[in-house]
PDB file of C-alpha atoms in Angstrom:
ATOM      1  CA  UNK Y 663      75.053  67.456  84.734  1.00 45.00           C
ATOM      2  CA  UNK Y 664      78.581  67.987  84.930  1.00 48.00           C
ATOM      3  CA  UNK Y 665      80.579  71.643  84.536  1.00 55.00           C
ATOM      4  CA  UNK Y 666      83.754  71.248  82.743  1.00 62.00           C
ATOM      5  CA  UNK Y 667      86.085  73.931  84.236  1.00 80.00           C
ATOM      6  CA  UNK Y 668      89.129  75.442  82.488  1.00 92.00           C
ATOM      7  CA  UNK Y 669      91.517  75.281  84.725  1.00 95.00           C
ATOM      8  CA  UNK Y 670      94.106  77.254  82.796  1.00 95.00           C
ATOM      9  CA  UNK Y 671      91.761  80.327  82.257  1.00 96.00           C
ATOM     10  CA  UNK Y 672      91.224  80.548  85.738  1.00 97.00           C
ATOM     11  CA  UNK Y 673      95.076  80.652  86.572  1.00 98.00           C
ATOM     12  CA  UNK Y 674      95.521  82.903  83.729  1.00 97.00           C
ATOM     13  CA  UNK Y 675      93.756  85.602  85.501  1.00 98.00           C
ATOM     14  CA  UNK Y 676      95.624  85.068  88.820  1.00 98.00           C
ATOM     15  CA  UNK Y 677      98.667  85.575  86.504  1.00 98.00           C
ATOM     16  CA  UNK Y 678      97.198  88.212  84.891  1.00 98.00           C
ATOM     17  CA  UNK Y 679      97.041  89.714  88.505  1.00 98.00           C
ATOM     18  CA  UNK Y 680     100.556  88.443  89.234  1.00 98.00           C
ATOM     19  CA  UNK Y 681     101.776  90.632  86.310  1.00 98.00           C
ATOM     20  CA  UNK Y 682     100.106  93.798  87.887  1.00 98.00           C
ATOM     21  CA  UNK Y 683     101.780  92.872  91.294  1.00 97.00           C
ATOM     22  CA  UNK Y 684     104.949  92.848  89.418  1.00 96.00           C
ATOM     23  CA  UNK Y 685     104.360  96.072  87.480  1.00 97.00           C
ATOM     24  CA  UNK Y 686     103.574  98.089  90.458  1.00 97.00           C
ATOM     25  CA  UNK Y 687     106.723  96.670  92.567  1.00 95.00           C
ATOM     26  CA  UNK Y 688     105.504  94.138  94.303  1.00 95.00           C
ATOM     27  CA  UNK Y 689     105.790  90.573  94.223  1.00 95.00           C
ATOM     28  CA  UNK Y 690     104.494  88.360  91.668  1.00 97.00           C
ATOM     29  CA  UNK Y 691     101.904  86.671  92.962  1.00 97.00           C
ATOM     30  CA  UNK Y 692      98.333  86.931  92.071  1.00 98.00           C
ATOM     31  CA  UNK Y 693      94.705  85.238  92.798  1.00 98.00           C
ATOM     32  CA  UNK Y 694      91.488  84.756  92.034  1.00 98.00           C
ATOM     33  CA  UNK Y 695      88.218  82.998  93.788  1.00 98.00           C
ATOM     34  CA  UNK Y 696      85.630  81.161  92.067  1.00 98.00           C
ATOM     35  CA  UNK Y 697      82.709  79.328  92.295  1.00 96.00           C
ATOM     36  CA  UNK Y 698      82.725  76.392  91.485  1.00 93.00           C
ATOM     37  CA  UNK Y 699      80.794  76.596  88.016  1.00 93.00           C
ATOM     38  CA  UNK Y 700      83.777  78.791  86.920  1.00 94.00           C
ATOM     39  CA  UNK Y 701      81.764  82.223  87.892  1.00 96.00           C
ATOM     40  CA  UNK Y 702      84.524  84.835  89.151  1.00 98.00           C
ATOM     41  CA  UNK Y 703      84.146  86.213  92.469  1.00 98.00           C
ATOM     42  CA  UNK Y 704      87.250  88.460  93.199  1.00 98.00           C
ATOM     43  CA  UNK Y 705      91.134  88.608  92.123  1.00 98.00           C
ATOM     44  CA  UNK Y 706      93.717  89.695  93.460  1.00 98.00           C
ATOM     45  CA  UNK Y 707      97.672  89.899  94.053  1.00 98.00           C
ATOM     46  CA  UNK Y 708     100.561  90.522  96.619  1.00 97.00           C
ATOM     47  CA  UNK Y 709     100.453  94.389  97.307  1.00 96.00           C
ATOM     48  CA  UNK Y 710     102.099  93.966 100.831  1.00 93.00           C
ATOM     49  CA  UNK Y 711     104.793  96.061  99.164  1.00 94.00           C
ATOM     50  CA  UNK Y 712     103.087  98.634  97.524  1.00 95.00           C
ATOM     51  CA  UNK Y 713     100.570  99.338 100.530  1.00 95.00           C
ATOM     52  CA  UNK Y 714     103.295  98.553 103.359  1.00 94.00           C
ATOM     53  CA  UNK Y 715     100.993  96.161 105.096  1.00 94.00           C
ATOM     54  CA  UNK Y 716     101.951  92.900 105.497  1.00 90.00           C
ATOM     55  CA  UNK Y 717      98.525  91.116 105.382  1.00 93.00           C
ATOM     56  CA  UNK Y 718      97.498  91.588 101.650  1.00 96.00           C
ATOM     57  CA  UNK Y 719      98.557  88.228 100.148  1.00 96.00           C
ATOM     58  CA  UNK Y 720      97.422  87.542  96.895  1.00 98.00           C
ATOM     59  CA  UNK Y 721      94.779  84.806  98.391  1.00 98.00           C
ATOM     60  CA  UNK Y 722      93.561  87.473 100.905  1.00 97.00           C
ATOM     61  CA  UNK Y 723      93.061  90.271  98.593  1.00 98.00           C
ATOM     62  CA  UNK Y 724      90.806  88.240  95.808  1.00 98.00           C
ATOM     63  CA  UNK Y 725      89.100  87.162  99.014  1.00 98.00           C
ATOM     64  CA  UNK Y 726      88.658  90.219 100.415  1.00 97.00           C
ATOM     65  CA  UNK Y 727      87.494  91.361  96.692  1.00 97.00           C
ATOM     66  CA  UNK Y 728      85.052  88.402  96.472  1.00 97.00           C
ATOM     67  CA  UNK Y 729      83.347  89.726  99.178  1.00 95.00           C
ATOM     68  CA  UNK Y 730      80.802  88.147 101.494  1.00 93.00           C
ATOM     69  CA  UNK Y 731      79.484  84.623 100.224  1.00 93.00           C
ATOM     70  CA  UNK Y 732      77.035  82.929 102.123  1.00 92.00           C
ATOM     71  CA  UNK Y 733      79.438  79.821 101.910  1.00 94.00           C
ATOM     72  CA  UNK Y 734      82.604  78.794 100.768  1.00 95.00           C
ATOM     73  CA  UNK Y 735      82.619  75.152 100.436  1.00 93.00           C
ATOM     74  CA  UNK Y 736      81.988  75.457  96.378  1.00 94.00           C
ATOM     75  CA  UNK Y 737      84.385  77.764  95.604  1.00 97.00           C
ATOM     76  CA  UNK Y 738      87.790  77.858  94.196  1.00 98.00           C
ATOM     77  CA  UNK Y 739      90.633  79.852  95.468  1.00 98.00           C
ATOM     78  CA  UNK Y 740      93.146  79.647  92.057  1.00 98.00           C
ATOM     79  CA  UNK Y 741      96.893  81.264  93.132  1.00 98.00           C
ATOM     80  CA  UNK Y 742      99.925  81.229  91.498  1.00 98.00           C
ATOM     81  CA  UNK Y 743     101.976  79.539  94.225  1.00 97.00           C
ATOM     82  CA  UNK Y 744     101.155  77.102  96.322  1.00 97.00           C
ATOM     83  CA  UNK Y 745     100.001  78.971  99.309  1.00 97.00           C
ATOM     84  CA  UNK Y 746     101.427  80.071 102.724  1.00 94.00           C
ATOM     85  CA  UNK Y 747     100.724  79.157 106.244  1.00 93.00           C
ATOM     86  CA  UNK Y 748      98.410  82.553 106.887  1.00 94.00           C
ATOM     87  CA  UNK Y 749      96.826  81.784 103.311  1.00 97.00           C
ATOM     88  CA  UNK Y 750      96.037  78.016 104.091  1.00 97.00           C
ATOM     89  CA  UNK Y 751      94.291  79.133 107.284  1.00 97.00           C
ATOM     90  CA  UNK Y 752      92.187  81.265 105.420  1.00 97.00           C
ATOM     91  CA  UNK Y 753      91.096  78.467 103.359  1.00 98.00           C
ATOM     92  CA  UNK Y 754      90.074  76.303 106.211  1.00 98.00           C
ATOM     93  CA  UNK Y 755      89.003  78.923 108.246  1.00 97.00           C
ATOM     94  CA  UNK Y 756      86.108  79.681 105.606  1.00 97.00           C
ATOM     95  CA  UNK Y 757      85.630  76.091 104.577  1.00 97.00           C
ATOM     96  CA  UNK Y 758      87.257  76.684 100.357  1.00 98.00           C
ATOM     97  CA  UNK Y 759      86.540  73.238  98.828  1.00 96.00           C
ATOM     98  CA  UNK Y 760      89.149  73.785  96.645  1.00 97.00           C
ATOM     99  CA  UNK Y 761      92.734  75.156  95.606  1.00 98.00           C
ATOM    100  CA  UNK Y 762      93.723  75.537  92.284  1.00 98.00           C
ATOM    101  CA  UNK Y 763      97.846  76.045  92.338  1.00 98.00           C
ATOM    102  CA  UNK Y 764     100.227  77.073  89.574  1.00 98.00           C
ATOM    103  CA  UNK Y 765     103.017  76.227  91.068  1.00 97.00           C
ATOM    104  CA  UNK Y 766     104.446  74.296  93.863  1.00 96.00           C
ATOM    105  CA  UNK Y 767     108.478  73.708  93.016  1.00 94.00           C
ATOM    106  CA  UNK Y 768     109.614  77.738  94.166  1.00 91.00           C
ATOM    107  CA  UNK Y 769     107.470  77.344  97.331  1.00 91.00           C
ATOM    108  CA  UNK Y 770     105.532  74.152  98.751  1.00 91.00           C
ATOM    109  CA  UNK Y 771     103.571  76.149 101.419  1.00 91.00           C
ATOM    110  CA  UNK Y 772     101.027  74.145 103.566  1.00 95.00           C
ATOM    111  CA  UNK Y 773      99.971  71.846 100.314  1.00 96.00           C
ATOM    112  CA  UNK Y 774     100.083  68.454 102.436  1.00 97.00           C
ATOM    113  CA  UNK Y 775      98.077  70.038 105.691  1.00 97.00           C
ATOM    114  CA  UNK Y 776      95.255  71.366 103.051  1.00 98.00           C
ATOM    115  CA  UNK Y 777      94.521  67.858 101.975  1.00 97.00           C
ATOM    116  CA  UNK Y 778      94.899  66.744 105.504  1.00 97.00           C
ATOM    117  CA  UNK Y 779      92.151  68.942 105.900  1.00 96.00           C
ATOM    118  CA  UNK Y 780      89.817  67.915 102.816  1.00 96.00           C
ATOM    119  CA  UNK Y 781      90.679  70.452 100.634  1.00 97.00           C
ATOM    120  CA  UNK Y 782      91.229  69.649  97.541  1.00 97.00           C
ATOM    121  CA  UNK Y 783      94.429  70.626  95.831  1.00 98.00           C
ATOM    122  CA  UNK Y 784      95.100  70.504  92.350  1.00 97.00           C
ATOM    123  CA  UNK Y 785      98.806  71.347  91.184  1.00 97.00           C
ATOM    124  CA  UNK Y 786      98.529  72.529  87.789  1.00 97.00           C
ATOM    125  CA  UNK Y 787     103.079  72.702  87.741  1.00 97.00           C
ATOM    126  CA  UNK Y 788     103.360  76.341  85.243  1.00 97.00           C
ATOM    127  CA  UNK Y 789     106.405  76.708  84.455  1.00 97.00           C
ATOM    128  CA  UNK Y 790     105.154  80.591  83.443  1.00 97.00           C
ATOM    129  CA  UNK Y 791     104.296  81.094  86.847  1.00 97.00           C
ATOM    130  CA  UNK Y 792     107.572  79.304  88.182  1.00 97.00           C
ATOM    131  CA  UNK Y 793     109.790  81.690  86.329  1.00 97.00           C
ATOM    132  CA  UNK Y 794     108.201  84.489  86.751  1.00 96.00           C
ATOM    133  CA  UNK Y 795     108.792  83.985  90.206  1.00 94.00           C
ATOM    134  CA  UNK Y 796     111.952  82.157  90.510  1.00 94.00           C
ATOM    135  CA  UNK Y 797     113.520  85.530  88.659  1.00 96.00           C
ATOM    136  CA  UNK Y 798     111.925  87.674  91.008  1.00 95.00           C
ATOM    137  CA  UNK Y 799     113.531  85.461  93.624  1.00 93.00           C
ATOM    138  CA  UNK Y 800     117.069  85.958  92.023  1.00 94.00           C
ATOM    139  CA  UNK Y 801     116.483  89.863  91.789  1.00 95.00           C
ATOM    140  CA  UNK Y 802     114.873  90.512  95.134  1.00 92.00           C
ATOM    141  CA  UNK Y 803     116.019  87.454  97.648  1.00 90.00           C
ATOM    142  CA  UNK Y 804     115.246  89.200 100.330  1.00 88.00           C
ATOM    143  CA  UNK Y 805     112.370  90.849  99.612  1.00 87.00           C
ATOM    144  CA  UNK Y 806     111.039  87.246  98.834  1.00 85.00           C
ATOM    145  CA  UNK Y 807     112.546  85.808 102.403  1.00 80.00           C
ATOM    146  CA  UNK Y 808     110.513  88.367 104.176  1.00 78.00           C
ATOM    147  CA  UNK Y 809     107.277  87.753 102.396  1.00 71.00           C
ATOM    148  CA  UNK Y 810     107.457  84.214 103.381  1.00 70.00           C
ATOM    149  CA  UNK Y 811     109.015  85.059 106.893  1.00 67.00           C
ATOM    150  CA  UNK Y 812     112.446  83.957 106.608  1.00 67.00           C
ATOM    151  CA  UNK Y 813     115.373  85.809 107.531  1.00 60.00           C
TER     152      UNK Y 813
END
């Protein structure tokens, strides 16, 4: 038997969470985990801003919301950008079978070492969540350089 998954209702609610990021100040960037029969586990979004800690990516924080699993491999880790250095060791770390990305032209992350690795990566190219972030970028430049670590 075979699931068919929706991948644009999954990213919708990482956008959804994106939104809230943006409301509250922060930056745009939300995420959710799922298994992989489309069951939500946690979402989640960038509140390094808002909680002045560095550490709460979008990725993390739906992880961290998602809570203990007793594995990863079937799950889904859905974000609206194509996911960081700290966020792609995450996904190895706990063994996520898969990554569901909205966008990959504002920021290209560590796509090509996730595959190196097995994971699957699946590029779904919004433009919603590319300019919703590429006009954060042009309001906020640094903001954004520091939340990817560039000066």
């Amino acid at each position: 038997m075979t699931i068919e998954i929706d991948h644009q209702a999954m990213l919708n609610i990482a956008i959804e969470e994106a939104r809230t990021g943006l409301a509250e100040g922060g930056i745009p960037i939300g995420a959710a985990l799922f298994r992989a029969d489309g069951t939500l586990l946690g979402r989640g979004h960038n509140r390094r801003v808002q909680e002045n800690d560095p550490s709460v990516h979008a990725e993390t924080d739906a992880f961290r919301k998602a809570g203990r699993q007793r594995s990863y491999r079937n799950t889904i880790m859905v974000t609206t950008l194509a996911p960081c250095w700290y966020c792609c060791g995450l996904v190895v770390q706990f063994g996520i079978g898969t990554v569901l990305v909205g966008e990959s032209q504002t920021f290209q992350g560590g796509i090509a070492w996730l595959r190196e690795r097995g994971v699957e990566v699946i590029d779904l190219d919004s433009p919603e969540c590319a300019n919703m972030l590429s006009a954060f970028i042009a309001a906020h430049p640094a903001l954004w350089h520091e939340d990817i670590g560039e000066e």
